[in-house]
Amino acid sequence: EAGVTQSPTHLIKTRGQQVTLRCSPISGHTSVYWYQQALGLGLQFLLWYDEGEERNRGNFPPRFSGRQFPNYSSELNVNALELEDSALYLCASSLESGTNTGELFFGEGSRLTVL
Amino acid sequence: GNSVTQMEGPVTLSEEAFLTINCTYTATGYPSLFWYVQYPGEGLQLLLKATKADDKGSNKGFEATYRKETTSFHLEKGSVQVSDSAVYFCALSEGTYKYIFGTGTRLKVLA
């Protein structure tokens, strides 16, 4: 069974540009989570989608946005890129959206460098 | 809001040493608690979890006990191996505060 897949794996952008990151969850998983892993800051929660709806978002500006498609795949969009957006962006999926006990399955991430 | 605090790393130990990585949390109710591990070059994966007070999660020789009275979930292993070198993340999940992670603790085990 395929795990969580993310694309692209690496990308380089310049300040002010826009980027779209993509995530395909494990088959059957309806919940998708996005995290930002910047150096030394651990995992910062960005967004949670379930059944096509945004359920919660972390403390990030509105230029971070996303969506979830009917097949449960998801996109993360970042507009007006800033240098501090350079980070590893991780996507995770979970089968159990209605509980707090389920396991998150992570992809390997998209590493974004903003110059 | 909910949060997780982990001890700062890096932690450097010799093989077969005893490991403790401290984790404390802030939550309004009764969260589930998790430890995830990120081995070099790999994605995060679940190491163990506990879903209610006094539960003990265990896996691969690692253990952690959910202590409601001290709001803690410390990770322990009696005898670490070089292959345990990784970054360890404590996390909680409660209500809509889904899966809040700590900053991670890097462990380096020397042969």
PDB file of C-alpha atoms in Angstrom:
ATOM      1  CA  GLU A   1       0.000   0.000   0.000  1.00  0.00           C
ATOM      2  CA  ALA A   2       1.345   3.401  -0.957  1.00  0.00           C
ATOM      3  CA  GLY A   3       2.157   5.799   1.861  1.00  0.00           C
ATOM      4  CA  VAL A   4       1.585   9.535   1.959  1.00  0.00           C
ATOM      5  CA  THR A   5       3.158  11.103  -1.099  1.00  0.00           C
ATOM      6  CA  GLN A   6       4.185  14.706  -1.484  1.00  0.00           C
ATOM      7  CA  SER A   7       5.377  16.745  -4.440  1.00  0.00           C
ATOM      8  CA  PRO A   8       7.634  18.360  -5.312  1.00  0.00           C
ATOM      9  CA  THR A   9      10.366  17.087  -3.017  1.00  0.00           C
ATOM     10  CA  HIS A  10      12.546  20.155  -3.389  1.00  0.00           C
ATOM     11  CA  LEU A  11      11.956  23.590  -4.833  1.00  0.00           C
ATOM     12  CA  ILE A  12      13.580  26.979  -4.873  1.00  0.00           C
ATOM     13  CA  LYS A  13      11.622  30.206  -5.146  1.00  0.00           C
ATOM     14  CA  THR A  14      12.362  33.893  -4.776  1.00  0.00           C
ATOM     15  CA  ARG A  15      10.738  36.372  -2.435  1.00  0.00           C
ATOM     16  CA  GLY A  16       7.280  37.454  -3.505  1.00  0.00           C
ATOM     17  CA  GLN A  17       6.589  34.374  -5.594  1.00  0.00           C
ATOM     18  CA  GLN A  18       3.835  31.872  -4.963  1.00  0.00           C
ATOM     19  CA  VAL A  19       4.137  28.116  -4.435  1.00  0.00           C
ATOM     20  CA  THR A  20       1.759  25.146  -4.447  1.00  0.00           C
ATOM     21  CA  LEU A  21       2.612  21.931  -2.629  1.00  0.00           C
ATOM     22  CA  ARG A  22       0.680  18.726  -3.125  1.00  0.00           C
ATOM     23  CA  CYS A  23      -0.151  15.779  -0.927  1.00  0.00           C
ATOM     24  CA  SER A  24      -1.847  12.440  -1.560  1.00  0.00           C
ATOM     25  CA  PRO A  25      -2.966  10.675   1.599  1.00  0.00           C
ATOM     26  CA  ILE A  26      -3.007   6.959   2.193  1.00  0.00           C
ATOM     27  CA  SER A  27      -5.959   5.362   0.444  1.00  0.00           C
ATOM     28  CA  GLY A  28      -9.009   5.500   2.700  1.00  0.00           C
ATOM     29  CA  HIS A  29      -7.700   8.317   4.885  1.00  0.00           C
ATOM     30  CA  THR A  30      -9.977  11.350   4.902  1.00  0.00           C
ATOM     31  CA  SER A  31      -8.003  13.677   7.174  1.00  0.00           C
ATOM     32  CA  VAL A  32      -4.970  15.598   5.971  1.00  0.00           C
ATOM     33  CA  TYR A  33      -2.689  17.752   8.108  1.00  0.00           C
ATOM     34  CA  TRP A  34      -0.021  20.214   7.044  1.00  0.00           C
ATOM     35  CA  TYR A  35       2.972  21.179   9.168  1.00  0.00           C
ATOM     36  CA  GLN A  36       5.908  23.492   8.726  1.00  0.00           C
ATOM     37  CA  GLN A  37       9.248  22.203  10.029  1.00  0.00           C
ATOM     38  CA  ALA A  38      11.666  25.087  10.131  1.00  0.00           C
ATOM     39  CA  LEU A  39      15.151  24.630  11.501  1.00  0.00           C
ATOM     40  CA  GLY A  40      15.116  24.565  15.291  1.00  0.00           C
ATOM     41  CA  LEU A  41      11.377  25.165  15.582  1.00  0.00           C
ATOM     42  CA  GLY A  42       9.954  21.687  15.512  1.00  0.00           C
ATOM     43  CA  LEU A  43       6.676  21.024  13.761  1.00  0.00           C
ATOM     44  CA  GLN A  44       4.334  23.988  13.554  1.00  0.00           C
ATOM     45  CA  PHE A  45       0.708  23.098  12.795  1.00  0.00           C
ATOM     46  CA  LEU A  46      -0.584  24.806   9.661  1.00  0.00           C
ATOM     47  CA  LEU A  47      -3.883  23.302   8.527  1.00  0.00           C
ATOM     48  CA  TRP A  48      -6.222  20.369   9.078  1.00  0.00           C
ATOM     49  CA  TYR A  49      -8.665  19.177   6.420  1.00  0.00           C
ATOM     50  CA  ASP A  50     -11.270  16.498   6.794  1.00  0.00           C
ATOM     51  CA  GLU A  51     -13.903  15.400   4.302  1.00  0.00           C
ATOM     52  CA  GLY A  52     -13.094  18.370   2.089  1.00  0.00           C
ATOM     53  CA  GLU A  53     -13.512  20.991   4.798  1.00  0.00           C
ATOM     54  CA  GLU A  54     -10.944  23.074   6.643  1.00  0.00           C
ATOM     55  CA  ARG A  55     -11.393  22.076  10.310  1.00  0.00           C
ATOM     56  CA  ASN A  56      -8.662  24.108  11.980  1.00  0.00           C
ATOM     57  CA  ARG A  57      -5.670  26.261  11.172  1.00  0.00           C
ATOM     58  CA  GLY A  58      -2.591  27.209  13.088  1.00  0.00           C
ATOM     59  CA  ASN A  59      -1.178  30.614  13.844  1.00  0.00           C
ATOM     60  CA  PHE A  60      -0.057  31.475  10.323  1.00  0.00           C
ATOM     61  CA  PRO A  61      -0.931  34.488   8.156  1.00  0.00           C
ATOM     62  CA  PRO A  62      -3.705  34.235   5.526  1.00  0.00           C
ATOM     63  CA  ARG A  63      -1.159  33.947   2.711  1.00  0.00           C
ATOM     64  CA  PHE A  64      -0.915  30.304   3.799  1.00  0.00           C
ATOM     65  CA  SER A  65      -3.987  28.540   2.464  1.00  0.00           C
ATOM     66  CA  GLY A  66      -5.030  25.233   1.034  1.00  0.00           C
ATOM     67  CA  ARG A  67      -7.802  22.943   0.037  1.00  0.00           C
ATOM     68  CA  GLN A  68      -8.797  19.326  -0.008  1.00  0.00           C
ATOM     69  CA  PHE A  69     -10.218  17.698  -3.103  1.00  0.00           C
ATOM     70  CA  PRO A  70     -13.031  15.121  -3.357  1.00  0.00           C
ATOM     71  CA  ASN A  71     -10.419  12.335  -3.614  1.00  0.00           C
ATOM     72  CA  TYR A  72      -8.965  13.641  -0.279  1.00  0.00           C
ATOM     73  CA  SER A  73      -5.713  14.834  -1.804  1.00  0.00           C
ATOM     74  CA  SER A  74      -4.692  18.287  -0.711  1.00  0.00           C
ATOM     75  CA  GLU A  75      -2.804  21.382  -1.781  1.00  0.00           C
ATOM     76  CA  LEU A  76      -0.976  23.933   0.324  1.00  0.00           C
ATOM     77  CA  ASN A  77      -0.572  27.361  -1.238  1.00  0.00           C
ATOM     78  CA  VAL A  78       1.784  30.032  -0.004  1.00  0.00           C
ATOM     79  CA  ASN A  79       1.554  33.485  -1.542  1.00  0.00           C
ATOM     80  CA  ALA A  80       4.004  36.376  -1.381  1.00  0.00           C
ATOM     81  CA  LEU A  81       6.849  34.166  -0.209  1.00  0.00           C
ATOM     82  CA  GLU A  82       9.181  35.502   2.455  1.00  0.00           C
ATOM     83  CA  LEU A  83      12.651  34.306   3.379  1.00  0.00           C
ATOM     84  CA  GLU A  84      11.386  32.832   6.653  1.00  0.00           C
ATOM     85  CA  ASP A  85       9.040  30.536   4.734  1.00  0.00           C
ATOM     86  CA  SER A  86      12.068  28.395   3.927  1.00  0.00           C
ATOM     87  CA  ALA A  87      11.302  25.092   5.616  1.00  0.00           C
ATOM     88  CA  LEU A  88      10.307  21.486   5.186  1.00  0.00           C
ATOM     89  CA  TYR A  89       6.548  21.229   4.673  1.00  0.00           C
ATOM     90  CA  LEU A  90       5.132  17.955   5.908  1.00  0.00           C
ATOM     91  CA  CYS A  91       1.813  16.419   5.098  1.00  0.00           C
ATOM     92  CA  ALA A  92       0.230  13.690   7.201  1.00  0.00           C
ATOM     93  CA  SER A  93      -2.933  11.687   6.911  1.00  0.00           C
ATOM     94  CA  SER A  94      -5.085   9.869   9.410  1.00  0.00           C
ATOM     95  CA  LEU A  95      -7.894   7.367   9.180  1.00  0.00           C
ATOM     96  CA  GLU A  96      -9.575   8.445  12.397  1.00  0.00           C
ATOM     97  CA  SER A  97     -10.848  11.966  11.972  1.00  0.00           C
ATOM     98  CA  GLY A  98     -13.438  11.820  14.730  1.00  0.00           C
ATOM     99  CA  THR A  99     -11.109  10.828  17.535  1.00  0.00           C
ATOM    100  CA  ASN A 100      -7.866  12.027  19.042  1.00  0.00           C
ATOM    101  CA  THR A 101      -6.233   8.631  19.342  1.00  0.00           C
ATOM    102  CA  GLY A 102      -5.356   7.820  15.766  1.00  0.00           C
ATOM    103  CA  GLU A 103      -1.906   7.597  14.260  1.00  0.00           C
ATOM    104  CA  LEU A 104      -0.634  10.191  11.840  1.00  0.00           C
ATOM    105  CA  PHE A 105       1.200   8.893   8.786  1.00  0.00           C
ATOM    106  CA  PHE A 106       3.693  11.379   7.389  1.00  0.00           C
ATOM    107  CA  GLY A 107       5.064  11.962   3.950  1.00  0.00           C
ATOM    108  CA  GLU A 108       8.709  12.785   3.416  1.00  0.00           C
ATOM    109  CA  GLY A 109       8.011  16.438   2.872  1.00  0.00           C
ATOM    110  CA  SER A 110       8.591  19.219   0.390  1.00  0.00           C
ATOM    111  CA  ARG A 111      11.675  21.293   1.086  1.00  0.00           C
ATOM    112  CA  LEU A 112      11.144  24.898   0.113  1.00  0.00           C
ATOM    113  CA  THR A 113      14.010  27.347  -0.152  1.00  0.00           C
ATOM    114  CA  VAL A 114      13.174  31.027  -0.593  1.00  0.00           C
ATOM    115  CA  LEU A 115      15.976  33.234  -1.896  1.00  0.00           C
TER     116      LEU A 115
ATOM    117  CA  GLY B   1      -4.148  27.070  24.138  1.00  0.00           C
ATOM    118  CA  ASN B   2      -2.774  23.571  24.125  1.00  0.00           C
ATOM    119  CA  SER B   3       0.986  23.169  23.954  1.00  0.00           C
ATOM    120  CA  VAL B   4       3.841  20.720  24.396  1.00  0.00           C
ATOM    121  CA  THR B   5       7.239  21.474  25.915  1.00  0.00           C
ATOM    122  CA  GLN B   6      10.213  19.189  25.404  1.00  0.00           C
ATOM    123  CA  MET B   7      13.690  19.263  26.840  1.00  0.00           C
ATOM    124  CA  GLU B   8      16.217  20.925  24.606  1.00  0.00           C
ATOM    125  CA  GLY B   9      18.765  18.818  22.833  1.00  0.00           C
ATOM    126  CA  PRO B  10      20.931  17.534  21.597  1.00  0.00           C
ATOM    127  CA  VAL B  11      21.236  14.635  23.983  1.00  0.00           C
ATOM    128  CA  THR B  12      24.436  12.625  23.554  1.00  0.00           C
ATOM    129  CA  LEU B  13      24.746   9.236  25.232  1.00  0.00           C
ATOM    130  CA  SER B  14      27.007   6.241  25.070  1.00  0.00           C
ATOM    131  CA  GLU B  15      25.583   2.939  23.899  1.00  0.00           C
ATOM    132  CA  GLU B  16      23.718   1.055  26.653  1.00  0.00           C
ATOM    133  CA  ALA B  17      23.123   4.232  28.678  1.00  0.00           C
ATOM    134  CA  PHE B  18      19.711   5.055  30.170  1.00  0.00           C
ATOM    135  CA  LEU B  19      17.637   7.591  28.273  1.00  0.00           C
ATOM    136  CA  THR B  20      15.068  10.078  29.518  1.00  0.00           C
ATOM    137  CA  ILE B  21      13.577  12.779  27.323  1.00  0.00           C
ATOM    138  CA  ASN B  22      11.231  15.052  29.249  1.00  0.00           C
ATOM    139  CA  CYS B  23       7.883  16.179  27.877  1.00  0.00           C
ATOM    140  CA  THR B  24       5.231  18.260  29.617  1.00  0.00           C
ATOM    141  CA  TYR B  25       1.978  19.496  28.189  1.00  0.00           C
ATOM    142  CA  THR B  26      -0.746  22.072  28.652  1.00  0.00           C
ATOM    143  CA  ALA B  27      -4.283  21.105  27.803  1.00  0.00           C
ATOM    144  CA  THR B  28      -7.778  21.980  28.912  1.00  0.00           C
ATOM    145  CA  GLY B  29      -9.039  18.431  29.224  1.00  0.00           C
ATOM    146  CA  TYR B  30      -7.807  14.917  28.638  1.00  0.00           C
ATOM    147  CA  PRO B  31      -5.626  14.756  25.549  1.00  0.00           C
ATOM    148  CA  SER B  32      -4.083  11.725  23.932  1.00  0.00           C
ATOM    149  CA  LEU B  33      -0.275  11.800  24.086  1.00  0.00           C
ATOM    150  CA  PHE B  34       2.220  10.554  21.525  1.00  0.00           C
ATOM    151  CA  TRP B  35       5.897  10.148  20.826  1.00  0.00           C
ATOM    152  CA  TYR B  36       6.991  10.287  17.192  1.00  0.00           C
ATOM    153  CA  VAL B  37      10.487   9.584  15.900  1.00  0.00           C
ATOM    154  CA  GLN B  38      12.296  10.892  12.842  1.00  0.00           C
ATOM    155  CA  TYR B  39      15.297   8.777  11.859  1.00  0.00           C
ATOM    156  CA  PRO B  40      17.931  10.389   9.610  1.00  0.00           C
ATOM    157  CA  GLY B  41      16.631  10.692   6.068  1.00  0.00           C
ATOM    158  CA  GLU B  42      13.213   9.295   6.931  1.00  0.00           C
ATOM    159  CA  GLY B  43       9.762  10.660   7.654  1.00  0.00           C
ATOM    160  CA  LEU B  44       8.189  10.896  11.082  1.00  0.00           C
ATOM    161  CA  GLN B  45       6.646   7.741  12.429  1.00  0.00           C
ATOM    162  CA  LEU B  46       4.676   6.901  15.529  1.00  0.00           C
ATOM    163  CA  LEU B  47       6.774   5.382  18.306  1.00  0.00           C
ATOM    164  CA  LEU B  48       4.163   4.987  21.044  1.00  0.00           C
ATOM    165  CA  LYS B  49       1.016   6.536  22.455  1.00  0.00           C
ATOM    166  CA  ALA B  50      -1.197   6.699  25.541  1.00  0.00           C
ATOM    167  CA  THR B  51      -4.791   7.788  25.453  1.00  0.00           C
ATOM    168  CA  LYS B  52      -5.744   8.165  29.115  1.00  0.00           C
ATOM    169  CA  ALA B  53      -4.195   8.946  32.462  1.00  0.00           C
ATOM    170  CA  ASP B  54      -1.846   6.294  33.922  1.00  0.00           C
ATOM    171  CA  ASP B  55      -1.636   4.454  30.585  1.00  0.00           C
ATOM    172  CA  LYS B  56       1.840   3.330  29.584  1.00  0.00           C
ATOM    173  CA  GLY B  57       2.792   3.289  25.939  1.00  0.00           C
ATOM    174  CA  SER B  58       5.672   1.075  24.863  1.00  0.00           C
ATOM    175  CA  ASN B  59       7.463   0.055  21.679  1.00  0.00           C
ATOM    176  CA  LYS B  60      10.990  -1.020  20.675  1.00  0.00           C
ATOM    177  CA  GLY B  61      12.133  -0.859  24.311  1.00  0.00           C
ATOM    178  CA  PHE B  62      10.884   2.697  24.761  1.00  0.00           C
ATOM    179  CA  GLU B  63       8.238   3.526  27.379  1.00  0.00           C
ATOM    180  CA  ALA B  64       6.258   6.580  28.450  1.00  0.00           C
ATOM    181  CA  THR B  65       3.596   6.921  31.139  1.00  0.00           C
ATOM    182  CA  TYR B  66       0.736   9.422  30.940  1.00  0.00           C
ATOM    183  CA  ARG B  67       0.915  11.379  34.228  1.00  0.00           C
ATOM    184  CA  LYS B  68      -2.098  13.624  34.623  1.00  0.00           C
ATOM    185  CA  GLU B  69      -0.999  14.994  38.006  1.00  0.00           C
ATOM    186  CA  THR B  70       2.301  16.296  36.611  1.00  0.00           C
ATOM    187  CA  THR B  71       1.038  16.818  33.025  1.00  0.00           C
ATOM    188  CA  SER B  72       3.998  14.832  31.770  1.00  0.00           C
ATOM    189  CA  PHE B  73       4.782  12.068  29.279  1.00  0.00           C
ATOM    190  CA  HIS B  74       8.515  11.439  29.607  1.00  0.00           C
ATOM    191  CA  LEU B  75      10.172   9.027  27.190  1.00  0.00           C
ATOM    192  CA  GLU B  76      12.533   6.409  28.663  1.00  0.00           C
ATOM    193  CA  LYS B  77      14.678   3.551  27.450  1.00  0.00           C
ATOM    194  CA  GLY B  78      16.853   1.412  29.628  1.00  0.00           C
ATOM    195  CA  SER B  79      19.680   0.779  27.192  1.00  0.00           C
ATOM    196  CA  VAL B  80      20.038   2.860  24.036  1.00  0.00           C
ATOM    197  CA  GLN B  81      21.673   1.683  20.831  1.00  0.00           C
ATOM    198  CA  VAL B  82      23.406   3.589  18.064  1.00  0.00           C
ATOM    199  CA  SER B  83      20.380   2.855  15.885  1.00  0.00           C
ATOM    200  CA  ASP B  84      18.214   4.920  18.263  1.00  0.00           C
ATOM    201  CA  SER B  85      19.933   8.099  17.082  1.00  0.00           C
ATOM    202  CA  ALA B  86      17.093  10.251  15.785  1.00  0.00           C
ATOM    203  CA  VAL B  87      14.906  13.244  16.580  1.00  0.00           C
ATOM    204  CA  TYR B  88      12.070  12.519  19.015  1.00  0.00           C
ATOM    205  CA  PHE B  89       8.871  14.553  19.086  1.00  0.00           C
ATOM    206  CA  CYS B  90       6.278  14.625  21.838  1.00  0.00           C
ATOM    207  CA  ALA B  91       2.734  15.461  20.723  1.00  0.00           C
ATOM    208  CA  LEU B  92      -0.798  15.773  22.030  1.00  0.00           C
ATOM    209  CA  SER B  93      -4.213  15.654  20.452  1.00  0.00           C
ATOM    210  CA  GLU B  94      -7.398  16.977  22.026  1.00  0.00           C
ATOM    211  CA  GLY B  95     -10.649  18.112  20.481  1.00  0.00           C
ATOM    212  CA  THR B  96      -9.908  20.440  17.602  1.00  0.00           C
ATOM    213  CA  TYR B  97      -6.342  20.959  18.838  1.00  0.00           C
ATOM    214  CA  LYS B  98      -5.244  18.143  16.661  1.00  0.00           C
ATOM    215  CA  TYR B  99      -1.737  16.821  16.964  1.00  0.00           C
ATOM    216  CA  ILE B 100       0.257  19.658  18.466  1.00  0.00           C
ATOM    217  CA  PHE B 101       3.974  18.801  18.468  1.00  0.00           C
ATOM    218  CA  GLY B 102       6.890  19.849  20.606  1.00  0.00           C
ATOM    219  CA  THR B 103      10.092  21.230  19.143  1.00  0.00           C
ATOM    220  CA  GLY B 104      11.820  17.854  19.034  1.00  0.00           C
ATOM    221  CA  THR B 105      14.860  16.479  20.868  1.00  0.00           C
ATOM    222  CA  ARG B 106      17.824  15.207  18.916  1.00  0.00           C
ATOM    223  CA  LEU B 107      19.416  12.069  20.364  1.00  0.00           C
ATOM    224  CA  LYS B 108      22.902  10.966  19.370  1.00  0.00           C
ATOM    225  CA  VAL B 109      24.162   7.614  20.627  1.00  0.00           C
ATOM    226  CA  LEU B 110      27.883   6.932  20.437  1.00  0.00           C
ATOM    227  CA  ALA B 111      29.340   3.445  20.055  1.00  0.00           C
TER     228      ALA B 111
END
